[in-house]
Amino acid sequence: NAGVTQTPKFQVLKTGQSMTLQCAQDMNHNSMYWYRQDPGMGLRLIYYSASEGTTDKGEVPNGYNVSRLNKREFSLRLESAAPSQTSVYFCASSERYSLYYGYTFGSGTRLTVV
Amino acid sequence: TQLLEQSPQFLSIQEGENLTVYCNSSSVFSSLQWYRQEPGEGPVLLVTVVTGGEVKKLKRLTFQFGDARKDSSLHITAAQTGDTGLYLCAGAGNFNKFYFGSGTKLNVKP
């Protein structure tokens, strides 16, 4: 099925470890996003890529880096994980950088940092 | 700061009942969307509204965008257990910034 694929689905890290969350979409969308979801906080934007070759900070970028590898793939890297980064991470894509087009979300990565 | 406030936070009802959930802001949004999220999954887009006063219907779900484009409501008629989930609103504000509310968690009991 067409959509957004995220890997891994679950991950446990020790404080200070690094990891990369992978995201790929096969809908030929131009824009891609990384969100984190915490109880009572809603979805908060970490980074986004409005188009291939560009990336920009969102609301909560500290502690994260991203790479738009090509039009299909957008990865999120935690260089030195902290317990405050325990969360569910969602990748999303849209045809253009505009809420008119709607987002397609992946099924999420549940990350625990101990 | 939550630009979009959703209420109620939690709602538990019996199958067959009607319900309304709200999404409010002091800011004007150029467009607003509603999503439903089931446990362990990402949100799924239900509808986009762009015109003040706009009403859209999706089977038993009715969405309304406020005249001033600062608020929206979602009404479900004769709720079913399959409607259970987290309902999120998202708005497009100034400078093409998007904001999500924290959601209304709906539980429909058989």
Short mmCIF file of C-alpha atoms in Angstrom, two decimals:
data_model
loop_
_atom_site.label_atom_id
_atom_site.label_comp_id
_atom_site.label_asym_id
_atom_site.label_seq_id
_atom_site.Cartn_x
_atom_site.Cartn_y
_atom_site.Cartn_z
CA ASN A 1 0.00 0.00 0.00
CA ALA A 2 1.20 3.51 -0.80
CA GLY A 3 2.07 5.64 2.17
CA VAL A 4 4.72 6.61 4.70
CA THR A 5 6.96 3.93 6.15
CA GLN A 6 8.87 4.47 9.39
CA THR A 7 11.52 2.26 10.93
CA PRO A 8 12.00 1.07 13.57
CA LYS A 9 8.59 0.81 15.28
CA PHE A 10 10.07 0.52 18.78
CA GLN A 11 13.45 1.44 20.23
CA VAL A 12 15.02 1.63 23.67
CA LEU A 13 18.17 3.72 24.04
CA LYS A 14 20.47 4.45 26.91
CA THR A 15 21.16 8.09 27.75
CA GLY A 16 23.92 9.39 25.50
CA GLN A 17 23.43 6.85 22.70
CA SER A 18 22.70 7.97 19.18
CA MET A 19 20.27 6.67 16.61
CA THR A 20 18.60 7.53 13.32
CA LEU A 21 14.91 7.18 12.61
CA GLN A 22 14.16 6.39 9.00
CA CYS A 23 11.20 7.58 6.96
CA ALA A 24 10.28 6.95 3.33
CA GLN A 25 7.21 7.90 1.28
CA ASP A 26 6.16 6.59 -2.12
CA MET A 27 3.51 9.17 -3.03
CA ASN A 28 5.90 11.57 -4.81
CA HIS A 29 5.20 14.19 -2.16
CA ASN A 30 7.38 17.27 -2.05
CA SER A 31 7.20 18.04 1.68
CA MET A 32 8.10 15.89 4.65
CA TYR A 33 7.91 16.43 8.40
CA TRP A 34 9.01 14.99 11.73
CA TYR A 35 6.70 15.37 14.74
CA ARG A 36 6.83 14.12 18.28
CA GLN A 37 3.71 13.30 20.27
CA ASP A 38 3.65 13.47 24.05
CA PRO A 39 0.63 13.04 26.35
CA GLY A 40 -1.26 16.32 26.75
CA MET A 41 1.09 18.14 24.37
CA GLY A 42 -0.33 17.22 21.01
CA LEU A 43 1.89 16.90 17.98
CA ARG A 44 4.89 19.21 17.94
CA LEU A 45 6.95 19.85 14.84
CA ILE A 46 10.64 19.03 15.15
CA TYR A 47 11.92 19.67 11.62
CA TYR A 48 10.44 19.84 8.18
CA SER A 49 11.56 19.76 4.57
CA ALA A 50 9.35 21.86 2.34
CA SER A 51 11.02 20.46 -0.76
CA GLU A 52 13.93 18.24 -1.70
CA GLY A 53 17.18 19.94 -0.76
CA THR A 54 15.75 22.12 2.01
CA THR A 55 15.26 21.57 5.74
CA ASP A 56 14.02 23.95 8.44
CA LYS A 57 13.56 23.94 12.18
CA GLY A 58 10.16 23.51 13.69
CA GLU A 59 8.91 24.19 17.19
CA VAL A 60 11.21 21.78 19.12
CA PRO A 61 14.44 21.18 17.12
CA ASN A 62 16.98 21.05 19.96
CA GLY A 63 18.78 17.70 20.23
CA TYR A 64 17.81 16.59 16.73
CA ASN A 65 19.20 16.75 13.21
CA VAL A 66 17.61 15.79 9.92
CA SER A 67 18.64 14.80 6.42
CA ARG A 68 16.48 14.93 3.31
CA LEU A 69 18.34 12.19 1.50
CA ASN A 70 16.24 12.43 -1.67
CA LYS A 71 12.62 13.16 -2.52
CA ARG A 72 11.44 9.92 -0.89
CA GLU A 73 13.49 9.79 2.31
CA PHE A 74 13.74 12.03 5.36
CA SER A 75 15.70 10.84 8.40
CA LEU A 76 15.80 12.13 11.97
CA ARG A 77 18.95 11.74 14.06
CA LEU A 78 19.37 11.91 17.81
CA GLU A 79 23.07 12.51 18.45
CA SER A 80 23.04 12.04 22.24
CA ALA A 81 19.72 10.76 23.49
CA ALA A 82 18.21 12.18 26.68
CA PRO A 83 15.26 10.92 28.76
CA SER A 84 13.32 14.05 27.69
CA GLN A 85 13.36 12.64 24.16
CA THR A 86 11.23 9.68 25.21
CA SER A 87 8.23 10.07 22.94
CA VAL A 88 6.38 8.75 19.92
CA TYR A 89 7.85 10.10 16.70
CA PHE A 90 5.80 10.51 13.55
CA CYS A 91 6.98 11.19 10.06
CA ALA A 92 4.49 12.77 7.66
CA SER A 93 4.42 13.95 4.08
CA SER A 94 2.26 16.24 1.96
CA GLU A 95 2.03 17.09 -1.70
CA ARG A 96 3.10 20.67 -1.03
CA TYR A 97 4.10 22.70 2.02
CA SER A 98 0.55 23.78 2.78
CA LEU A 99 -2.11 22.55 5.17
CA TYR A 100 -4.57 22.60 2.26
CA TYR A 101 -3.07 19.35 1.03
CA GLY A 102 -3.26 17.39 4.26
CA TYR A 103 -0.67 15.18 5.80
CA THR A 104 -0.15 11.45 5.40
CA PHE A 105 1.41 10.08 8.57
CA GLY A 106 3.48 7.00 9.19
CA SER A 107 2.56 4.64 12.01
CA GLY A 108 5.18 6.04 14.37
CA THR A 109 8.32 5.06 16.27
CA ARG A 110 7.95 4.61 20.00
CA LEU A 111 11.26 5.65 21.57
CA THR A 112 12.21 5.18 25.21
CA VAL A 113 15.44 6.67 26.57
CA VAL A 114 16.55 5.22 29.91
CA THR B 1 1.64 27.67 24.19
CA GLN B 2 -1.23 25.73 22.65
CA LEU B 3 -2.73 27.89 19.92
CA LEU B 4 -5.49 25.35 19.43
CA GLU B 5 -7.48 24.24 22.47
CA GLN B 6 -9.59 21.14 22.13
CA SER B 7 -12.47 20.22 24.40
CA PRO B 8 -13.37 18.05 26.04
CA GLN B 9 -10.09 16.27 26.60
CA PHE B 10 -11.86 12.97 27.24
CA LEU B 11 -15.31 11.75 26.31
CA SER B 12 -16.86 8.37 27.06
CA ILE B 13 -20.32 7.65 25.63
CA GLN B 14 -22.60 4.76 24.76
CA GLU B 15 -23.03 3.55 21.21
CA GLY B 16 -25.88 5.40 19.52
CA GLU B 17 -25.39 8.70 21.34
CA ASN B 18 -24.57 11.99 19.62
CA LEU B 19 -21.55 14.10 20.54
CA THR B 20 -19.76 17.31 19.66
CA VAL B 21 -16.10 18.13 20.17
CA TYR B 22 -14.57 21.57 19.82
CA CYS B 23 -11.40 23.19 18.58
CA ASN B 24 -10.93 26.81 19.64
CA SER B 25 -8.31 29.50 19.22
CA SER B 26 -7.85 33.23 19.63
CA SER B 27 -5.99 33.22 16.30
CA VAL B 28 -7.41 33.24 12.80
CA PHE B 29 -6.57 30.24 10.65
CA SER B 30 -6.56 30.16 6.88
CA SER B 31 -7.57 26.51 6.94
CA LEU B 32 -8.27 23.83 9.50
CA GLN B 33 -8.16 20.07 9.40
CA TRP B 34 -9.49 17.24 11.52
CA TYR B 35 -7.67 13.95 11.97
CA ARG B 36 -8.54 10.71 13.76
CA GLN B 37 -5.82 8.66 15.38
CA GLU B 38 -6.26 5.08 16.55
CA PRO B 39 -3.96 3.52 19.18
CA GLY B 40 -0.57 2.59 17.77
CA GLU B 41 -1.19 4.37 14.48
CA GLY B 42 -0.57 7.76 12.95
CA PRO B 43 -3.35 10.33 12.49
CA VAL B 44 -5.55 9.99 9.42
CA LEU B 45 -6.99 13.04 7.70
CA LEU B 46 -10.79 13.32 7.89
CA VAL B 47 -11.51 16.74 6.39
CA THR B 48 -10.11 20.15 5.47
CA VAL B 49 -12.21 23.32 5.87
CA VAL B 50 -11.06 26.63 4.43
CA THR B 51 -14.03 29.06 4.33
CA GLY B 52 -15.56 30.75 7.37
CA GLY B 53 -18.96 29.19 8.10
CA GLU B 54 -18.20 26.14 5.96
CA VAL B 55 -19.98 22.90 6.86
CA LYS B 56 -18.79 19.54 5.55
CA LYS B 57 -20.39 16.15 6.09
CA LEU B 58 -18.67 12.80 6.02
CA LYS B 59 -21.33 10.12 6.61
CA ARG B 60 -22.27 10.56 10.30
CA LEU B 61 -19.61 13.23 10.93
CA THR B 62 -20.38 16.93 10.47
CA PHE B 63 -17.57 19.48 10.53
CA GLN B 64 -18.07 23.22 10.87
CA PHE B 65 -15.56 26.06 10.55
CA GLY B 66 -16.49 29.15 12.54
CA ASP B 67 -17.49 32.33 10.72
CA ALA B 68 -14.39 34.12 12.03
CA ARG B 69 -12.16 31.11 11.23
CA LYS B 70 -11.03 30.88 14.85
CA ASP B 71 -12.90 27.74 15.86
CA SER B 72 -14.31 24.51 14.56
CA SER B 73 -16.55 21.71 15.74
CA LEU B 74 -16.99 18.06 14.92
CA HIS B 75 -20.40 16.48 15.51
CA ILE B 76 -20.90 12.72 15.39
CA THR B 77 -24.42 11.36 15.04
CA ALA B 78 -25.26 7.92 16.44
CA ALA B 79 -21.71 7.10 17.50
CA GLN B 80 -20.37 3.62 16.81
CA THR B 81 -17.56 1.72 18.53
CA GLY B 82 -15.50 2.22 15.39
CA ASP B 83 -15.50 5.97 16.08
CA THR B 84 -13.28 5.41 19.12
CA GLY B 85 -9.99 7.25 18.85
CA LEU B 86 -8.15 10.51 19.36
CA TYR B 87 -9.55 13.41 17.35
CA LEU B 88 -7.04 16.11 16.49
CA CYS B 89 -7.54 19.48 14.88
CA ALA B 90 -4.77 21.27 13.02
CA GLY B 91 -4.75 24.87 11.83
CA ALA B 92 -2.67 26.85 9.36
CA GLY B 93 -1.73 30.18 10.91
CA ASN B 94 0.48 33.08 9.91
CA PHE B 95 3.61 32.46 7.86
CA ASN B 96 2.29 29.07 6.82
CA LYS B 97 2.89 27.61 10.29
CA PHE B 98 0.80 24.62 11.25
CA TYR B 99 -0.42 23.91 14.76
CA PHE B 100 -2.04 20.82 16.25
CA GLY B 101 -4.36 20.71 19.21
CA SER B 102 -3.75 18.13 21.94
CA GLY B 103 -6.85 16.20 20.97
CA THR B 104 -10.10 14.78 22.30
CA LYS B 105 -9.93 11.13 23.30
CA LEU B 106 -13.28 9.51 22.46
CA ASN B 107 -14.35 6.13 23.79
CA VAL B 108 -17.59 4.68 22.44
CA LYS B 109 -18.85 1.80 24.55
CA PRO B 110 -20.98 -1.00 23.10
#
